[in-house]
CSV table of C-alpha atoms in Angstrom, one decimal:
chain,number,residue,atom,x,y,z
A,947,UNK,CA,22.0,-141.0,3.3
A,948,UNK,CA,19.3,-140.9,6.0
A,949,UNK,CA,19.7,-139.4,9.5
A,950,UNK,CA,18.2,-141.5,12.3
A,951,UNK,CA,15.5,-139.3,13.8
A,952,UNK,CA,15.9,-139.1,18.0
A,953,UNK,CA,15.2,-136.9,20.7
A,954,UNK,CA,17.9,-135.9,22.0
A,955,UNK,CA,18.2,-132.5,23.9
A,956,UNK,CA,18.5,-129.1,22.1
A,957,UNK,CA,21.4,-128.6,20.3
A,958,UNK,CA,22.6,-125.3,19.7
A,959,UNK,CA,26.5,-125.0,18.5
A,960,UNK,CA,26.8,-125.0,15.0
A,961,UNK,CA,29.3,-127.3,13.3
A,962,UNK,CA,31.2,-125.5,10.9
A,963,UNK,CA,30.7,-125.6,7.0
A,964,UNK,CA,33.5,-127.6,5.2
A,965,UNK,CA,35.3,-125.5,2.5
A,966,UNK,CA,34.4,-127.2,-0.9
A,967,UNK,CA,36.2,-126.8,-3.8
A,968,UNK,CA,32.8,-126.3,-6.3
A,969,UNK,CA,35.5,-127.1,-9.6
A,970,UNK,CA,32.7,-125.1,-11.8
A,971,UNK,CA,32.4,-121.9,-13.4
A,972,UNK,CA,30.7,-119.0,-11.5
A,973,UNK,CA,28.1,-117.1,-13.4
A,974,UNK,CA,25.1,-114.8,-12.7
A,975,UNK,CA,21.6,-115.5,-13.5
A,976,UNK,CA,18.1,-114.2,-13.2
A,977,UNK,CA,16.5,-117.3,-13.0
A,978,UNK,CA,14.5,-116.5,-9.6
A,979,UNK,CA,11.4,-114.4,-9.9
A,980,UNK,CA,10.4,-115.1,-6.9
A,981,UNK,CA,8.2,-111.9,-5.1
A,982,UNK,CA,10.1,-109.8,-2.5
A,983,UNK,CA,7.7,-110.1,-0.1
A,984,UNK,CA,5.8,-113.1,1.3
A,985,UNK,CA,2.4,-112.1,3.3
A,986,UNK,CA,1.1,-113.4,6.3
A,987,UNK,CA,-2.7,-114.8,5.4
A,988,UNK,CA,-6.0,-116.8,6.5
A,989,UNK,CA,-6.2,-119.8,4.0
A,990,UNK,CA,-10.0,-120.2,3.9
A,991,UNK,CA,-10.5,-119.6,-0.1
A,992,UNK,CA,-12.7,-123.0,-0.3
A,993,UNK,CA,-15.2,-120.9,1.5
A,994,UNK,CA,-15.0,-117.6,-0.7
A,995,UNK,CA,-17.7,-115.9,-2.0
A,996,UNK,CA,-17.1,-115.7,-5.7
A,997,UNK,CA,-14.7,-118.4,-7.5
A,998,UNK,CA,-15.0,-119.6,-10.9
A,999,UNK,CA,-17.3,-123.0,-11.8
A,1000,UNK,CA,-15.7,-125.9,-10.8
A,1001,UNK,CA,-14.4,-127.8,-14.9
A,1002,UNK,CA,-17.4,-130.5,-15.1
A,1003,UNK,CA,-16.1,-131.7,-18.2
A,1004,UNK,CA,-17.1,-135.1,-19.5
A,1005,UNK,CA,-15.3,-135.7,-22.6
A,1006,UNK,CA,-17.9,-135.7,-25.0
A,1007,UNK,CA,-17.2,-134.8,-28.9
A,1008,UNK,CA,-18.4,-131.0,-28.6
A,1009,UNK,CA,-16.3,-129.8,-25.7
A,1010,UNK,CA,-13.0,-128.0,-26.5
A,1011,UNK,CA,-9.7,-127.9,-24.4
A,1012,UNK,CA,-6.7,-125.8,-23.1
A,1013,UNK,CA,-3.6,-127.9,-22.1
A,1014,UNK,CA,-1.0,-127.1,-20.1
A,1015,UNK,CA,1.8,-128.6,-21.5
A,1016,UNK,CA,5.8,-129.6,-20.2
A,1017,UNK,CA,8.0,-131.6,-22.6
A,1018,UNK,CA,11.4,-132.0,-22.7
A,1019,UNK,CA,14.1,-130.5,-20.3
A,1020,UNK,CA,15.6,-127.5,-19.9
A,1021,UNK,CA,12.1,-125.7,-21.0
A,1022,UNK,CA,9.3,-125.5,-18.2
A,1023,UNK,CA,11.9,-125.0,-15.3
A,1024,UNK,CA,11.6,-126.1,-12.0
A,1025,UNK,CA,8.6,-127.6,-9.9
A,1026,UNK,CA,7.9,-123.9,-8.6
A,1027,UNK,CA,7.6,-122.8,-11.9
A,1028,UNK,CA,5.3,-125.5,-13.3
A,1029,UNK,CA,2.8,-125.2,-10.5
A,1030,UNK,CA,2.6,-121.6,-11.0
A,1031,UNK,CA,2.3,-122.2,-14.7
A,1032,UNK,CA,-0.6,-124.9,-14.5
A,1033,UNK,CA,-2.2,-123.2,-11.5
A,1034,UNK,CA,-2.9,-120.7,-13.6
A,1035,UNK,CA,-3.6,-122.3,-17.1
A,1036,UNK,CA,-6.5,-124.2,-15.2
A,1037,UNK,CA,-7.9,-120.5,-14.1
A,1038,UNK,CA,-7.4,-119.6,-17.8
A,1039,UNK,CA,-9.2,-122.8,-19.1
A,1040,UNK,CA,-12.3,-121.4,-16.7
A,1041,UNK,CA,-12.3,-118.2,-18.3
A,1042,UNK,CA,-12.2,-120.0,-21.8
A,1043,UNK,CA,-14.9,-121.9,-20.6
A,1044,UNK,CA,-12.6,-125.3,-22.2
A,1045,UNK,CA,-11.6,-128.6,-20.1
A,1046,UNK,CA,-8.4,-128.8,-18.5
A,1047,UNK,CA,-5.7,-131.3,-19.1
A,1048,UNK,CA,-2.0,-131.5,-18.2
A,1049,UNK,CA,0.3,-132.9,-20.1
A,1050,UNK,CA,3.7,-132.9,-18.7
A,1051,UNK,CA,6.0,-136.5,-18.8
A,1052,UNK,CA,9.0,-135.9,-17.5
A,1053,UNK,CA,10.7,-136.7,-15.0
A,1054,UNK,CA,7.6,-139.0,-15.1
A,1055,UNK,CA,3.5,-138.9,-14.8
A,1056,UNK,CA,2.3,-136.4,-12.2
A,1057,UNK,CA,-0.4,-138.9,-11.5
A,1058,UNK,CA,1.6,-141.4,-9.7
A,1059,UNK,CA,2.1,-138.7,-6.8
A,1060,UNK,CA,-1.2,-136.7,-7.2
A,1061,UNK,CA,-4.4,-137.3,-8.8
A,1062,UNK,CA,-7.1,-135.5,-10.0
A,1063,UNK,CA,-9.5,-134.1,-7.1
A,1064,UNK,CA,-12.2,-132.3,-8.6
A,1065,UNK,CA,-11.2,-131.8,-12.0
A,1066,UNK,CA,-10.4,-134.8,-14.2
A,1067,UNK,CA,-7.0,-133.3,-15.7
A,1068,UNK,CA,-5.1,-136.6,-16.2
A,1069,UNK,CA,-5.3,-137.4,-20.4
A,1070,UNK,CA,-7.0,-140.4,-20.8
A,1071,UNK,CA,-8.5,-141.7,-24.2
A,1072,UNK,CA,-8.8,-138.0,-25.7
A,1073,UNK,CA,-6.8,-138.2,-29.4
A,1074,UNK,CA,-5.1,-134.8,-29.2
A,1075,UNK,CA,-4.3,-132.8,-31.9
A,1076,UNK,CA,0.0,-131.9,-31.8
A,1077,UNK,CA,0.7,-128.9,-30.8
A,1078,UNK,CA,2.0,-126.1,-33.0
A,1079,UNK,CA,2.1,-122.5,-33.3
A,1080,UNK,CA,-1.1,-121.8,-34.6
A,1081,UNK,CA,-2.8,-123.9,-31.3
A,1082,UNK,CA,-0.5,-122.8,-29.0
A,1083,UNK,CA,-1.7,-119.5,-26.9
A,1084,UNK,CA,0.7,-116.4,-27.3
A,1085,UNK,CA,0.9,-114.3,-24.3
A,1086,UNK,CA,1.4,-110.9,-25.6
A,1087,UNK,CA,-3.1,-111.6,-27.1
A,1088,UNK,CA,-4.1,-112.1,-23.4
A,1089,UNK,CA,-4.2,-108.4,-22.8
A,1090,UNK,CA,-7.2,-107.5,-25.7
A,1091,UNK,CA,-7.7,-110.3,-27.8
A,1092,UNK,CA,-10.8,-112.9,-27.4
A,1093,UNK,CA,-8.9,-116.2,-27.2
A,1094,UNK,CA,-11.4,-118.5,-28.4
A,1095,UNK,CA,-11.8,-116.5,-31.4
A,1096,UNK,CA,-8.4,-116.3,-31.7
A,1097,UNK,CA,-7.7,-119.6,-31.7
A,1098,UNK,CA,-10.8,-121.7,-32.6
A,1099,UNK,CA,-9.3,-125.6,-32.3
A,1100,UNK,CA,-10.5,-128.4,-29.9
A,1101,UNK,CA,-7.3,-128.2,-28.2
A,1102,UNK,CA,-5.4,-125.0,-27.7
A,1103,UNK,CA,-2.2,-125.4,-25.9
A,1104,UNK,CA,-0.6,-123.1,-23.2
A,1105,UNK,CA,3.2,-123.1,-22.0
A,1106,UNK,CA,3.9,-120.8,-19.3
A,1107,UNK,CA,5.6,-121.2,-15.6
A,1108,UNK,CA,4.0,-117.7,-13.7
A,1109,UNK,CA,1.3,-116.9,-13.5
A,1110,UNK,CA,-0.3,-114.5,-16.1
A,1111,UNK,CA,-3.9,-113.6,-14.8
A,1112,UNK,CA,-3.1,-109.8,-14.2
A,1113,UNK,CA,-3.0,-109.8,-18.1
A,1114,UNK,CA,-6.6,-109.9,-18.7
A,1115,UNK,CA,-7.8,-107.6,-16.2
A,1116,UNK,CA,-8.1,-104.9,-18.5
A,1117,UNK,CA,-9.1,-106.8,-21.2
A,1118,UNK,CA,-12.5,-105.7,-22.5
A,1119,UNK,CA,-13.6,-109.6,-23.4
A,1120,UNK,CA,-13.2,-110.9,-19.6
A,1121,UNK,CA,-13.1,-107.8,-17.5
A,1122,UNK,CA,-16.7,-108.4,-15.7
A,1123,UNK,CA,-15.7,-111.9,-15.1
A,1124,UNK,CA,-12.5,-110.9,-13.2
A,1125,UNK,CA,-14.1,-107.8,-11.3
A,1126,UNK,CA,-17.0,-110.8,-10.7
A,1127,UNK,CA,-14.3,-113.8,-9.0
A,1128,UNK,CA,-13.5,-111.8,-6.5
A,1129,UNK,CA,-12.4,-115.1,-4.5
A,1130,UNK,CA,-9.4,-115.5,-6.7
A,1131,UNK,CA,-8.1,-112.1,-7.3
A,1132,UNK,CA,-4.7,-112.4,-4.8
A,1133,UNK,CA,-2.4,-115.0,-6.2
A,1134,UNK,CA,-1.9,-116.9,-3.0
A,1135,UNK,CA,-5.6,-117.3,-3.5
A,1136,UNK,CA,-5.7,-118.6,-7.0
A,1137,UNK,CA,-3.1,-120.9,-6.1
A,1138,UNK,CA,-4.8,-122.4,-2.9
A,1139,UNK,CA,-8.2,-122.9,-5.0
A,1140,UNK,CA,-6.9,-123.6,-7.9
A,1141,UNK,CA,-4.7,-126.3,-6.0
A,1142,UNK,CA,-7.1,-127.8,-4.1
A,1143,UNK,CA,-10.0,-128.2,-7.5
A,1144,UNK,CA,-7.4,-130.2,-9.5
A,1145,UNK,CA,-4.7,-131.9,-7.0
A,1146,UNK,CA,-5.3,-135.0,-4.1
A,1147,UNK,CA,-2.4,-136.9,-2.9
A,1148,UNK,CA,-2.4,-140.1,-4.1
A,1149,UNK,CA,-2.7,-143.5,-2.2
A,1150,UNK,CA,0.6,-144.2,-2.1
A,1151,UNK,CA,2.6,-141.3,-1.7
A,1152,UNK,CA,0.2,-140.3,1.7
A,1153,UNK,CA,1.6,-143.5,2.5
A,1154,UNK,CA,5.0,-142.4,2.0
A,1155,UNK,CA,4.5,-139.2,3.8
A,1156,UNK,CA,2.9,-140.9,7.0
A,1157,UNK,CA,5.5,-143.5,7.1
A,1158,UNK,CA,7.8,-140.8,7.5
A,1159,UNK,CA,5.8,-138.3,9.9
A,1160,UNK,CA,3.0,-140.4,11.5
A,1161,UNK,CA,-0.6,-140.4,10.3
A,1162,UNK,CA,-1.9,-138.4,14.0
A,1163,UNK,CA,0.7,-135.5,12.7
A,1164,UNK,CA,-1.2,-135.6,9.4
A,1165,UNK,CA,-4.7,-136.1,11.1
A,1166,UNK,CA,-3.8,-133.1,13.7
A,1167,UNK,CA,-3.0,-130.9,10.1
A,1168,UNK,CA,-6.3,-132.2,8.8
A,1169,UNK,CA,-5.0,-134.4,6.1
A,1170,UNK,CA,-7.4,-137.7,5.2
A,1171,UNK,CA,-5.3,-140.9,5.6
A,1172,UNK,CA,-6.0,-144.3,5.4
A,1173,UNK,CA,-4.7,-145.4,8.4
A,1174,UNK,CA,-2.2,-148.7,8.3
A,1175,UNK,CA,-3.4,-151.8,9.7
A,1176,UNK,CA,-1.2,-152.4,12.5
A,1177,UNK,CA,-0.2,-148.7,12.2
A,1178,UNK,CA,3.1,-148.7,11.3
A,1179,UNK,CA,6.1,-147.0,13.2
A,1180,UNK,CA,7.1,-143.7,11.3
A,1181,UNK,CA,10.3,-142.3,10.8
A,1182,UNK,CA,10.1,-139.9,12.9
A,1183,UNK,CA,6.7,-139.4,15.1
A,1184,UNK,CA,5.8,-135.7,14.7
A,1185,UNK,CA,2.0,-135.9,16.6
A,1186,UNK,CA,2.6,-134.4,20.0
A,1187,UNK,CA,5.5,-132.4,18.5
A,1188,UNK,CA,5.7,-128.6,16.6
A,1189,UNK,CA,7.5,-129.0,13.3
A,1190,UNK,CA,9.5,-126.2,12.9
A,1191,UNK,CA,10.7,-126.3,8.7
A,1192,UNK,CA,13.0,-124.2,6.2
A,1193,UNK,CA,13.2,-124.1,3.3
A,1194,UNK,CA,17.1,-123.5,1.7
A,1195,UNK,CA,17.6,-123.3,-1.7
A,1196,UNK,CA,21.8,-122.9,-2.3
A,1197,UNK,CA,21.6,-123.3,-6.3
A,1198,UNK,CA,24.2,-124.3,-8.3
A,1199,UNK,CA,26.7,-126.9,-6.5
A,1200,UNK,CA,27.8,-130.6,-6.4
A,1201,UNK,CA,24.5,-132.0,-5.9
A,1202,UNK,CA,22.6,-130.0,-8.5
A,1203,UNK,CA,25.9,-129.0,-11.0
A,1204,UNK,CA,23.3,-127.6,-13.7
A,1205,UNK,CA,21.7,-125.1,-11.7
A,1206,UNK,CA,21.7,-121.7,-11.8
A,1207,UNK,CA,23.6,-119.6,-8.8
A,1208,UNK,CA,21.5,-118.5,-6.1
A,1209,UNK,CA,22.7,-115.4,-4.5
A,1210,UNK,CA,20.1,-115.0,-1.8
A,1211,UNK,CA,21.5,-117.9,0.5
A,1212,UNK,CA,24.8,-118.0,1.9
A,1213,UNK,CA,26.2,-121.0,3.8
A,1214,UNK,CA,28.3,-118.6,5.8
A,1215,UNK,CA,24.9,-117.5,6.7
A,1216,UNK,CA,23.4,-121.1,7.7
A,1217,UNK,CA,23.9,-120.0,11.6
A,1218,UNK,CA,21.7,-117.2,11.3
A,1219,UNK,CA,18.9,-119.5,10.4
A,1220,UNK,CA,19.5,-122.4,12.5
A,1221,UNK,CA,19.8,-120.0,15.7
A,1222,UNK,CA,16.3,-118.4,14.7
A,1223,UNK,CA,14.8,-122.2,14.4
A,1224,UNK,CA,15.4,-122.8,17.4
A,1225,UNK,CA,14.6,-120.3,19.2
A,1226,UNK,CA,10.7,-121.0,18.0
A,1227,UNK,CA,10.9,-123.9,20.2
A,1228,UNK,CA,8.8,-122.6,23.0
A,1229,UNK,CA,8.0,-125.9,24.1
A,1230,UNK,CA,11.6,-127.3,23.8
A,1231,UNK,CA,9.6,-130.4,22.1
A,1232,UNK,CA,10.3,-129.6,18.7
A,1233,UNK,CA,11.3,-131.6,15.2
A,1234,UNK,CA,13.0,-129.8,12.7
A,1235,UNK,CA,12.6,-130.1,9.1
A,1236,UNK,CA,15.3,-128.7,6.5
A,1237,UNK,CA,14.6,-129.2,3.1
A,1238,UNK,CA,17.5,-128.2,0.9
A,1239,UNK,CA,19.4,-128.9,-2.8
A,1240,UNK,CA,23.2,-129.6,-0.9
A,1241,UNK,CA,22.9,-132.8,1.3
A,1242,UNK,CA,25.9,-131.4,3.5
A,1243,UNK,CA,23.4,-128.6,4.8
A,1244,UNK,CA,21.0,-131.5,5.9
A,1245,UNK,CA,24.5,-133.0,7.5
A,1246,UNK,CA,24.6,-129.5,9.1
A,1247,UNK,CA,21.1,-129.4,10.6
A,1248,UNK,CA,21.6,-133.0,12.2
A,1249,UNK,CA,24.6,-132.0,13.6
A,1250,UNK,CA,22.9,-128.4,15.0
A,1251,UNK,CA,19.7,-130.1,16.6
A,1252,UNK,CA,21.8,-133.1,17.3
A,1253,UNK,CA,19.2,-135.7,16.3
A,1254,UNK,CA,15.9,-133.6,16.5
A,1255,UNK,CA,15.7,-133.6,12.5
A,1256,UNK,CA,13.5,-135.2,10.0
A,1257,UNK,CA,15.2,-136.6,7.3
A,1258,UNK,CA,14.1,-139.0,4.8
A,1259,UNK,CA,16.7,-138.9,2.9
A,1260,UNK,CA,15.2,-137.3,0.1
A,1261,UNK,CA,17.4,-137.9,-3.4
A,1262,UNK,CA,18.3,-134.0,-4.8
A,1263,UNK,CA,17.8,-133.9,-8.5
A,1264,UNK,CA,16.7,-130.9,-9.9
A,1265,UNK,CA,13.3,-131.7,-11.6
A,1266,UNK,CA,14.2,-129.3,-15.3
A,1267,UNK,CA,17.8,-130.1,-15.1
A,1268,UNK,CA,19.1,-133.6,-13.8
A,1269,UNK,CA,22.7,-134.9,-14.2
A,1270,UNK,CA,23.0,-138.3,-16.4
A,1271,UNK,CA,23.1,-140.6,-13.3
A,1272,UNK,CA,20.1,-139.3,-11.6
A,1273,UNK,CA,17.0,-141.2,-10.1
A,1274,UNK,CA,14.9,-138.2,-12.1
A,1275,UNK,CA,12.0,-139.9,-11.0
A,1276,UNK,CA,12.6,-140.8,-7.5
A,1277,UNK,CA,14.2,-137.6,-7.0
A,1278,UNK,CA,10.6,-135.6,-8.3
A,1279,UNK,CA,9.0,-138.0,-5.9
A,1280,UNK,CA,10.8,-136.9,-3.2
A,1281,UNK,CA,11.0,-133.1,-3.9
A,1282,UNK,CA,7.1,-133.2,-3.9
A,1283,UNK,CA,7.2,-135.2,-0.4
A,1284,UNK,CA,9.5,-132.3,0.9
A,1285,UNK,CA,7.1,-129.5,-0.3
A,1286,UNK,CA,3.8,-131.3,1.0
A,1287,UNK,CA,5.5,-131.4,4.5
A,1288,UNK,CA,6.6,-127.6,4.2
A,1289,UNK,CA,3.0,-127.0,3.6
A,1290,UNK,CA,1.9,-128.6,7.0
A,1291,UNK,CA,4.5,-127.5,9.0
A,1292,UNK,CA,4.1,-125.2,12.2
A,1293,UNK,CA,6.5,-122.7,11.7
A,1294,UNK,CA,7.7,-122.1,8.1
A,1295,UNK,CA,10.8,-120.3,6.8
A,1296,UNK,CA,11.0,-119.8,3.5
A,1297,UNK,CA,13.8,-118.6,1.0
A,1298,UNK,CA,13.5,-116.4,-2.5
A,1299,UNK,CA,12.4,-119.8,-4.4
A,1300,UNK,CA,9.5,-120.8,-6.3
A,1301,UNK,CA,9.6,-124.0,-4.6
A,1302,UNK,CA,9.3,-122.9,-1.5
A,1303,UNK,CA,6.5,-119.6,-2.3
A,1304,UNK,CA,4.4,-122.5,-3.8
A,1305,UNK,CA,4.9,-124.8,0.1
A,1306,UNK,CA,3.5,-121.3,0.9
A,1307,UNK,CA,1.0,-120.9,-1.1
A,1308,UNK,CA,-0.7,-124.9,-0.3
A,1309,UNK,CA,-1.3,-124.0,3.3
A,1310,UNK,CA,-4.2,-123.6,4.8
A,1311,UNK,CA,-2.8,-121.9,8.3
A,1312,UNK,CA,-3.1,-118.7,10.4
A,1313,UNK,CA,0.7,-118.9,11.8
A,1314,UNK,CA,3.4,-117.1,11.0
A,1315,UNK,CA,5.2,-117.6,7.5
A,1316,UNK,CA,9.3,-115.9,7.8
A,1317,UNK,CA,11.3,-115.3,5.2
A,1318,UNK,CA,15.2,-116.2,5.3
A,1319,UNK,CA,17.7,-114.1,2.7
A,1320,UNK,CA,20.9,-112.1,2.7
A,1321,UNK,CA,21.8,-113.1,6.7
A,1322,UNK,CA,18.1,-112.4,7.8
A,1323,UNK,CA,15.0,-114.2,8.9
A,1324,UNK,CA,12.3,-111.6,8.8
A,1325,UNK,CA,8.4,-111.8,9.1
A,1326,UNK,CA,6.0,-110.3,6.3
A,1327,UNK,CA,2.8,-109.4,6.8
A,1328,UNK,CA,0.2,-107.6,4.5
């Protein structure tokens, strides 16, 4: 369902919630990790002083890989957790000194949304070797062991969705070459390197962003598109506007039935966030962006702003866990289009979600980043 985008005036009485009978067991889970506190930085870690060698692999017979590797469902988790996991494989695959690839098909090829940047991660003609115990890296060696030693094959395999680096700063084998990247040593600042060496959006799902925003809105956020010849109308044009975006993650409910129960984010607590939204509108010019698992809470934010909403009418599937019926791969497509516009957004609130620290984590902004759990929208700062 898509929500026409207008500019009506500022809306500010919030439609009540319906009562839903959910119909599914209730049960507790510790499936977020997610970090306490999100901190207010400068995103200019291109620029740093010390970051590892950019992979300049070129496939010949000699060279050795680490592969970060998704199969299957209902083992690498969500999109949050795989970015953290191959964010971090890639800075491991420096330290190893071995190529990167990514091998991860389902819900369908990474590539058709981003493609290699700087490192040329995609698998092409490479025959791999399967992976097995005895070439896939075991955490619990990161802390002492030298993994190339360790595990001698052409292609080593790595599993893992966080990100491990803190492992290997005591260990005696790499310890100068962590005290040495001192670029990298945050994790918001691994991520936005690491990020920015291996992903570029591809051609056509830019076009599928600026079809919704406008390409000046991506221009003015210093995004490279290929401007459409006639330019056509977006969506919703954002370019004169401030995008004021949260993120709410409700868990487990009809849309997304196999997830786990979020208990950070109440919808009896939905006013508390839409009230703070717009108050940031200074300018009383603003679009609002609410990315979100339950497609009633988009209904909700129409109905708040009364028409002052971009919505796509993005399909919710979760990306580890999708129902029989789902369009898995339209609904990955459009999850990553809802985290690439979080990461441009003026004003960004986020919740306890991977999804949303990762949004974070891609930005390359001085403004404010606010946090919104348990009835509160707070600002953290280091």
């Amino acid at each position: 369902m898509i929500l026409p985008c207008v500019t009506a005036g500022n809306g500010n009485k919030f439609q009540p919630i319906p009562t839903i009978d959910f119909n599914f067991e209730i049960k507790t889970s510790n499936f977020d990790r997610s970090p306490a506190i999100v901190k207010k930085r400068v995103r200019k870690i291109i620029n740093s002083p010390v970051t590892p060698e950019v992979d300049r692999c070129v496939g010949n017979e000699t060279e050795k890989y680490l592969v970060f590797l998704c199969t299957g469902y209902g083992q690498c988790g969500g999109w949050g957790d795989r970015q953290e996991g191959l964010v971090f494989a890639y800075v491991l695959s420096r330290l190893l000194n071995r190529c990167f690839k990514i091998f991860m098909p389902q819900p369908c090829k990474l590539s058709k949304f981003y493609q290699p940047n700087k490192v040329q991660w995609d698998p092409k003609n490479e025959h791999y070797d399967q992976p097995t115990k005895n070439n896939t890296l075991d955490a619990s060696n990161f802390r002492l062991k030298d993994l190339n030693d360790l595990y001698p094959q052409t292609f080593v395999y790595f599993r893992g969705y966080e990100d491990l680096y803190e492992r290997f700063v005591t260990n005696p084998h790499y310890i100068k070459q962590i005290e040495e990247w001192n670029g990298i040593r945050d994790i918001q600042d691994r991520f936005f390197w690491s990020w920015n060496q291996l992903m570029k959006p591809s051609a056509s799902f830019l076009s599928k962003v600026e079809n919704i925003v406008g390409g000046n809105f991506l221009k003015r956020k210093g995004v490279d598109v290929l401007t459409q010849s006639p330019p056509k109308a977006p969506l919703c044009d954002v370019s004169n506007s401030t995008l004021i975006c949260a993120h709410v993650r409700i868990g487990k409910n009809p849309n997304v039935p196999k997830d786990d129960v979020f208990s950070s984010v109440k919808l009896a607590d939905i006013p508390v966030l839409f009230e703070f939204m717009s108050s940031k509108d200074t300018t009383g010019n603003a679009m609002f962006f609410v990315a979100t698992d339950y497609v009633n809470l988009r209904i909700q934010a129409y109905n708040y702003f009364r028409g002052r909403v971009l919505d796509f009418g993005a399909k919710i599937v979760h990306t580890d866990r999708p129902a029989h019926d789902d369009d898995q791969c339209g609904g990955f497509e459009d999850a990553l289009v809802d985290q690439f516009l979080l990461s441009l957004c003026d004003v960004l609130v986020l919740c306890r979600s991977g999804f949303s620290r990762m949004a974070f984590y891609m930005r390359n902004s001085i403004d404010p980043v606010y946090i919104f759990e348990h009835g509160v929208v707070i600002l953290y700062e280091e």
